[in-house]
Coordinates of C-alpha atoms in Angstrom, one line a residue:
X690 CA -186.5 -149.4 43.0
X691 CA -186.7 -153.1 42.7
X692 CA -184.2 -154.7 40.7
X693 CA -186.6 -158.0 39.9
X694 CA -190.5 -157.9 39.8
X695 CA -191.4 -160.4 42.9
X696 CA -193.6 -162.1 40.2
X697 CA -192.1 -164.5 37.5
X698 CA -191.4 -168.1 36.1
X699 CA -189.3 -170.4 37.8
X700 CA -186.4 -169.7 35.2
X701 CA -186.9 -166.1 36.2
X702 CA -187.0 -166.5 40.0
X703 CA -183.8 -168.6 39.7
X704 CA -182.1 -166.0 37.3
X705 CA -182.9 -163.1 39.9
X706 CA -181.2 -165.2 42.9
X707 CA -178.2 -165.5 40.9
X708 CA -178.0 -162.4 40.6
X709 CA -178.6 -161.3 44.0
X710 CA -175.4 -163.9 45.0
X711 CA -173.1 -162.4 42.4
X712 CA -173.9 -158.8 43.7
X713 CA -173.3 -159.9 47.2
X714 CA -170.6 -161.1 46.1
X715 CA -169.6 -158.3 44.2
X716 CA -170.3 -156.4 47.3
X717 CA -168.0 -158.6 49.7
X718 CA -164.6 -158.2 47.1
X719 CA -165.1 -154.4 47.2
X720 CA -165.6 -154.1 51.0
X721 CA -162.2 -156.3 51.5
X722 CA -160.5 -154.3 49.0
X723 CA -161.5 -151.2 50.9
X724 CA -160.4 -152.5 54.5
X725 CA -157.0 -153.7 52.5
X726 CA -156.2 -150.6 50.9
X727 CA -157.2 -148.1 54.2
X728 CA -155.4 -150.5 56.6
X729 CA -158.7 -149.8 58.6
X730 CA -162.2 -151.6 59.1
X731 CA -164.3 -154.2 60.1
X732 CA -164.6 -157.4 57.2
X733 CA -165.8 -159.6 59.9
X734 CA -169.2 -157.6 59.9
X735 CA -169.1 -156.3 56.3
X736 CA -168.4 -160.2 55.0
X737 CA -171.6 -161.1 57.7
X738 CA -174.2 -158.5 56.0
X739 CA -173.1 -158.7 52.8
X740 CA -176.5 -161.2 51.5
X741 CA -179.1 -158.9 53.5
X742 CA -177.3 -155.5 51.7
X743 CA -177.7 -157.4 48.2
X744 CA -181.1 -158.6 49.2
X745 CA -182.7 -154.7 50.3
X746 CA -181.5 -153.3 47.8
X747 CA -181.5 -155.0 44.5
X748 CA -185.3 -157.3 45.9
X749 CA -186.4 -155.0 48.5
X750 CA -186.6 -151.4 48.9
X751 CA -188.3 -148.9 46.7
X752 CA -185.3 -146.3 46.0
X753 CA -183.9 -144.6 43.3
X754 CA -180.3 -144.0 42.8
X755 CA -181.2 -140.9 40.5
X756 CA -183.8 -139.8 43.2
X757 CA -182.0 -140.3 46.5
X758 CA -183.8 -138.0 48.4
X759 CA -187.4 -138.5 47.1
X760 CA -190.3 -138.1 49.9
X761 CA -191.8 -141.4 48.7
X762 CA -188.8 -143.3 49.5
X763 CA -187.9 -146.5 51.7
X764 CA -185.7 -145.8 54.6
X765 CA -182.7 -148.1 55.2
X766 CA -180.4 -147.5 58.1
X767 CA -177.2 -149.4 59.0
X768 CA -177.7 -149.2 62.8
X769 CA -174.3 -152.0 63.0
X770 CA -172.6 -148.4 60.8
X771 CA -168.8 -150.0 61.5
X772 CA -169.5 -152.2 58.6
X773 CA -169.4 -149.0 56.4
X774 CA -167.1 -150.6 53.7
X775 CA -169.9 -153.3 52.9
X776 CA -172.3 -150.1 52.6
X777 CA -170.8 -148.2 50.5
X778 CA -169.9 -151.4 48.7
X779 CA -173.7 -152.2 47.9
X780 CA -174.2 -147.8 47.2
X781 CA -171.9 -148.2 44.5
X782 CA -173.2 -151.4 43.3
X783 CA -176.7 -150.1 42.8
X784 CA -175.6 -146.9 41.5
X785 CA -176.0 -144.1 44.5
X786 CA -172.1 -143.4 44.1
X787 CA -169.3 -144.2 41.5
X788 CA -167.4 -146.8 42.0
X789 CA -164.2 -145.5 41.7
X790 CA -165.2 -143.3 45.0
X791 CA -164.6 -146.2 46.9
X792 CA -160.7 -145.7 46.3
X793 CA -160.9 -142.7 49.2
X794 CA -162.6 -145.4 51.5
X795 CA -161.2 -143.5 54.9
X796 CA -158.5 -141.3 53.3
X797 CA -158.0 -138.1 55.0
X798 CA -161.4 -135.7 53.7
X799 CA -162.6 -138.2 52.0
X800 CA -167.0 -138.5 52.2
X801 CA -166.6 -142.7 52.8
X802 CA -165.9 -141.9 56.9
X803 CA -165.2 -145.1 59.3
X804 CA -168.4 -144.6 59.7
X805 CA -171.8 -143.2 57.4
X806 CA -172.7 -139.8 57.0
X807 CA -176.0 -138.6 55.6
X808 CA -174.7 -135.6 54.7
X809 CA -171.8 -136.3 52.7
X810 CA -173.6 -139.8 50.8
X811 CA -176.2 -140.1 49.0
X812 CA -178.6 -143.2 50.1
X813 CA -177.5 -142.8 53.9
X814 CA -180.1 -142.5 56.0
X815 CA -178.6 -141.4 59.4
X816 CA -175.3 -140.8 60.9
X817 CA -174.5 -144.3 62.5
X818 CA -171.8 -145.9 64.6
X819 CA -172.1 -145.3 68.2
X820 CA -174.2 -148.5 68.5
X821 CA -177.8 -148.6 69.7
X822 CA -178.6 -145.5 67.6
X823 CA -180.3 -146.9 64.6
X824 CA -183.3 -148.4 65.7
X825 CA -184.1 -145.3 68.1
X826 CA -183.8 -143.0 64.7
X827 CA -185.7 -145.8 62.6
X828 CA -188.6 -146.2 65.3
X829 CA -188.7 -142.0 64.6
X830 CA -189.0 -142.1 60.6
X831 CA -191.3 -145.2 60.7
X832 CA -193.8 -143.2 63.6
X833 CA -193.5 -140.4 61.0
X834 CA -194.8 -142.3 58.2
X835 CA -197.6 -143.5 60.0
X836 CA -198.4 -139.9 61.0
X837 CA -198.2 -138.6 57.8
X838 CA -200.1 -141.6 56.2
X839 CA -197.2 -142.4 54.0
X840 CA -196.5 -145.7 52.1
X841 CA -192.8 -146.1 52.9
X842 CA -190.9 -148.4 54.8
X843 CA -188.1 -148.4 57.2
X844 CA -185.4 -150.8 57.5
X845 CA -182.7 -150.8 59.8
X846 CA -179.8 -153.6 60.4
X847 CA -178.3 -153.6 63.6
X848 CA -175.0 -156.6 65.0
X849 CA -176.3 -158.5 67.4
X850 CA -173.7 -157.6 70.4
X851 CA -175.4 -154.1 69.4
X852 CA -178.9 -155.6 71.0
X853 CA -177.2 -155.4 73.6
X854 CA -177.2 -151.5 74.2
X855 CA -180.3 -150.8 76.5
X856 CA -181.5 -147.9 73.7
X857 CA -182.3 -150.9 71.9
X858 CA -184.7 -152.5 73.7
X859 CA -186.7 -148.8 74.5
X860 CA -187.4 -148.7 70.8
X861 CA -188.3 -152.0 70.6
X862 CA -191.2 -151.3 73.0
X863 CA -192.0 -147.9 71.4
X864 CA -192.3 -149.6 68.0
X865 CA -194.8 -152.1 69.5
X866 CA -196.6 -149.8 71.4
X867 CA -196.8 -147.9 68.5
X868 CA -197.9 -150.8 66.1
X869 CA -195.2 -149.8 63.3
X870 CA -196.0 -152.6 60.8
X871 CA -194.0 -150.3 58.4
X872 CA -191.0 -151.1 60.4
X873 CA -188.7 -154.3 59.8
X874 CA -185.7 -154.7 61.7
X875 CA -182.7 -157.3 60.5
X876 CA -180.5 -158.6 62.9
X877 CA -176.8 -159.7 61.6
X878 CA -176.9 -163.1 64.1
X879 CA -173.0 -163.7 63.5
X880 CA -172.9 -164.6 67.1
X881 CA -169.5 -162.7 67.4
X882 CA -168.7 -159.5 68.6
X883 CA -165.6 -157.6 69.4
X884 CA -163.1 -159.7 71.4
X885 CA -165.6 -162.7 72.3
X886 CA -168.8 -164.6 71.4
X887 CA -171.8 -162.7 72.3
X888 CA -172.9 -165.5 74.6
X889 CA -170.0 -164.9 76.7
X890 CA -170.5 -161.5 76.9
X891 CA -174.3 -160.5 77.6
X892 CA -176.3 -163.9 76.3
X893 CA -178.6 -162.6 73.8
X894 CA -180.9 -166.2 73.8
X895 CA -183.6 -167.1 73.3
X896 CA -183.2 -164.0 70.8
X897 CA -186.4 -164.5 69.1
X898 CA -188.4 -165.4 72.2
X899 CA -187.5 -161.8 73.7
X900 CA -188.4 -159.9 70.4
X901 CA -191.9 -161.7 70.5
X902 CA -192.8 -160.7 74.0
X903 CA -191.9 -157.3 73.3
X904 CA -195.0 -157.5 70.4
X905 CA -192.7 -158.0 67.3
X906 CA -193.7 -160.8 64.5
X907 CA -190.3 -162.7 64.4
X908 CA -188.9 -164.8 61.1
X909 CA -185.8 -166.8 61.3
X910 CA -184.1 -167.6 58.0
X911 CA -180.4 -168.4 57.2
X912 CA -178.5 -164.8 56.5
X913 CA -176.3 -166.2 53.4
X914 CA -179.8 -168.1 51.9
X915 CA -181.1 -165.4 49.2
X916 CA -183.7 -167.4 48.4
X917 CA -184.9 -167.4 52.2
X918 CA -184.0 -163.3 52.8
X919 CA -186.5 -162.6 49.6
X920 CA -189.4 -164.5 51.2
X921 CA -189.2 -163.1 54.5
X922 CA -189.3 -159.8 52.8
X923 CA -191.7 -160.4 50.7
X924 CA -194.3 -161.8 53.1
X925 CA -194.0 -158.3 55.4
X926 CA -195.1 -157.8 58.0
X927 CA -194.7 -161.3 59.6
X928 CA -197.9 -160.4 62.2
X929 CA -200.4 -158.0 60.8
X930 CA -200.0 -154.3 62.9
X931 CA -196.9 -155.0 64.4
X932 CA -193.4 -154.5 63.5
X933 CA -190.8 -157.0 62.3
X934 CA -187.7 -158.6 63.0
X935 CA -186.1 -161.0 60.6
X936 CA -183.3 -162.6 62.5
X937 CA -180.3 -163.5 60.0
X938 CA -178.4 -166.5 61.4
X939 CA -175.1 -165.5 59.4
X940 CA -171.3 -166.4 60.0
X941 CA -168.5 -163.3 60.6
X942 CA -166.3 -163.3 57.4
X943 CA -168.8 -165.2 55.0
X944 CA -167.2 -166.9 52.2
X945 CA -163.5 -166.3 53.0
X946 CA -161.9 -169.8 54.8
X947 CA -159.5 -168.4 56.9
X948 CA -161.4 -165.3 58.4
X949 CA -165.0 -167.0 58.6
X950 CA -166.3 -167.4 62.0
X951 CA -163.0 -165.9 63.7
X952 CA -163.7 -163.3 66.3
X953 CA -160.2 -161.8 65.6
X954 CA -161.6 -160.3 61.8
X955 CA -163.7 -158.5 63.5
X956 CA -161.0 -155.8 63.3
X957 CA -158.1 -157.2 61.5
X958 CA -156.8 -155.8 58.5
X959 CA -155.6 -158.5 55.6
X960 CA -152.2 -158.4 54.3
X961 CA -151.6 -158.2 50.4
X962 CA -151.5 -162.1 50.6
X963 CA -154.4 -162.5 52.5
X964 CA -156.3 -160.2 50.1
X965 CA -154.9 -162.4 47.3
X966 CA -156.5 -165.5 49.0
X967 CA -159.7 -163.9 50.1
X968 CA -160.1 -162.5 46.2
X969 CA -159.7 -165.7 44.6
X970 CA -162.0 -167.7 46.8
X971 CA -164.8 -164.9 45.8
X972 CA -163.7 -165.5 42.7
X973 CA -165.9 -168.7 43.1
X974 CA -169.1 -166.8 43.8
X975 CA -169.1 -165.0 40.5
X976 CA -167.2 -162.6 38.6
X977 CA -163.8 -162.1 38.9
X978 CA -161.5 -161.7 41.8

């Protein structure tokens, strides 16, 4: 269920952008507020996604927060599922699960696990954070639709020290082989992984040159630039019978000066005064802290 209709005036098209920054930014205070309050998480990757989670789901994908489980449905699955707290963030902000459920974020029992669980959330896809799982189960559903002649889409967001997991890159040949046009895969390019860069781990470039000679159609746009995530989307697929990937050039810890593009927020948790300073620099990005 689109939030915006793709057509409109200029005032209109500037209105809905604005409105997909405040969610996202909506989206990155509750996901820090989560990580604060568990002691547990990852902001470094929920703070990275946090434009591409406003973007699907208030621009992109046809769901229905009353319906979450209706045949006709897109499919979106976070492959990169460690950045739970920015998931359930963006459930809640569209209206999947209340908000105050986000209070349990980890607690003992609690539905909102460390990582998502289709069976205990409504609007999660698949069970996710072992990495190099999500694409395999996406490549699945979108060869389903195809099968059944169906008109929905599947979307799956995956890190980018995820890509690489060798699972990866066998689904990535299936889905070309396969010509799954109704597949569009999102890469969170924060360049950072756990510990080090992902250059100094397993290089990953010439990222978009590998996609392409595996058969994909390839878009690069800047992760935090709404009005560059809603084009990409909207001009899918990027090569006619094949499938997708948009590569997000984003930074770890968007928006927050003191945890952006540091490889040690890829776990860390903040302190009360931390959280102080992260909430009043979102503060800036609409809405209040």
């Amino acid at each position: 269920m689109r939030l915006f209709p793709i057509r409109s005036t200029p005032q209109e098209a500037a209105g809905r952008l604005a409105a997909l920054q405040r969610r996202a930014a909506s989206i990155r205070r509750a996901s820090l507020r989560m990580v604060h309050a568990a002691r547990l998480g990852h902001p470094g990757g929920d703070l990275s996604c946090a434009d591409i989670l406003a973007t699907l789901y208030f621009h992109v994908l046809r769901v229905d927060p009353a319906n979450p489980y209706d045949p006709g449905r897109d499919r979106f699955i976070l492959s990169k599922g460690h950045a739970s707290a920015a998931l359930y963030a963006t459930l809640a902000e569209a209206g999947f699960i209340p908000l105050g459920d986000l209070d349990a974020y980890m607690h003992r029992l609690s539905p909102l696990n460390g990582h998502p669980d289709r069976n205990k959330v409504p609007g999660v896809e698949a069970n996710t954070g072992p990495l190099g799982h999500g694409l395999p189960i996406a490549v699945g559903a979108s060869l389903a639709a195809k099968m059944d002649g169906a008109a929905w889409r599947t979307f799956v967001l995956t890190g980018d020290g995820e890509l690489q997991e060798g699972s990866n890159w066998e689904a990535i040949m299936a889905a070309s082989q396969f010509g799954l046009d109704n597949l569009t895969v999102i890469v969170d390019r924060n360049r950072l992984q756990q510990g080090d860069a992902t250059e100094h781990t397993i290089a990953l470039e010439p990222l978009a040159d590998r996609w392409r000679a595996f058969g994909w159609g390839v878009v690069e746009v800047n992760g935090h630039d709404v009005s560059a995530l809603t084009a990409a989307f909207d001009a899918l697929p990027a090569l006619q019978g094949r499938p997708t990937c948009v590569i997000a050039r984003t930074f770890k810890g968007r928006g927050i000066s003191f945890i952006e593009d540091r490889v040690e927020w890829h776990h860390r948790v903040p302190t009360d005064a931390e959280l102080a300073a992260a909430l009043l620099e979102l503060a800036g990005d609409g809405g209040e802290g």
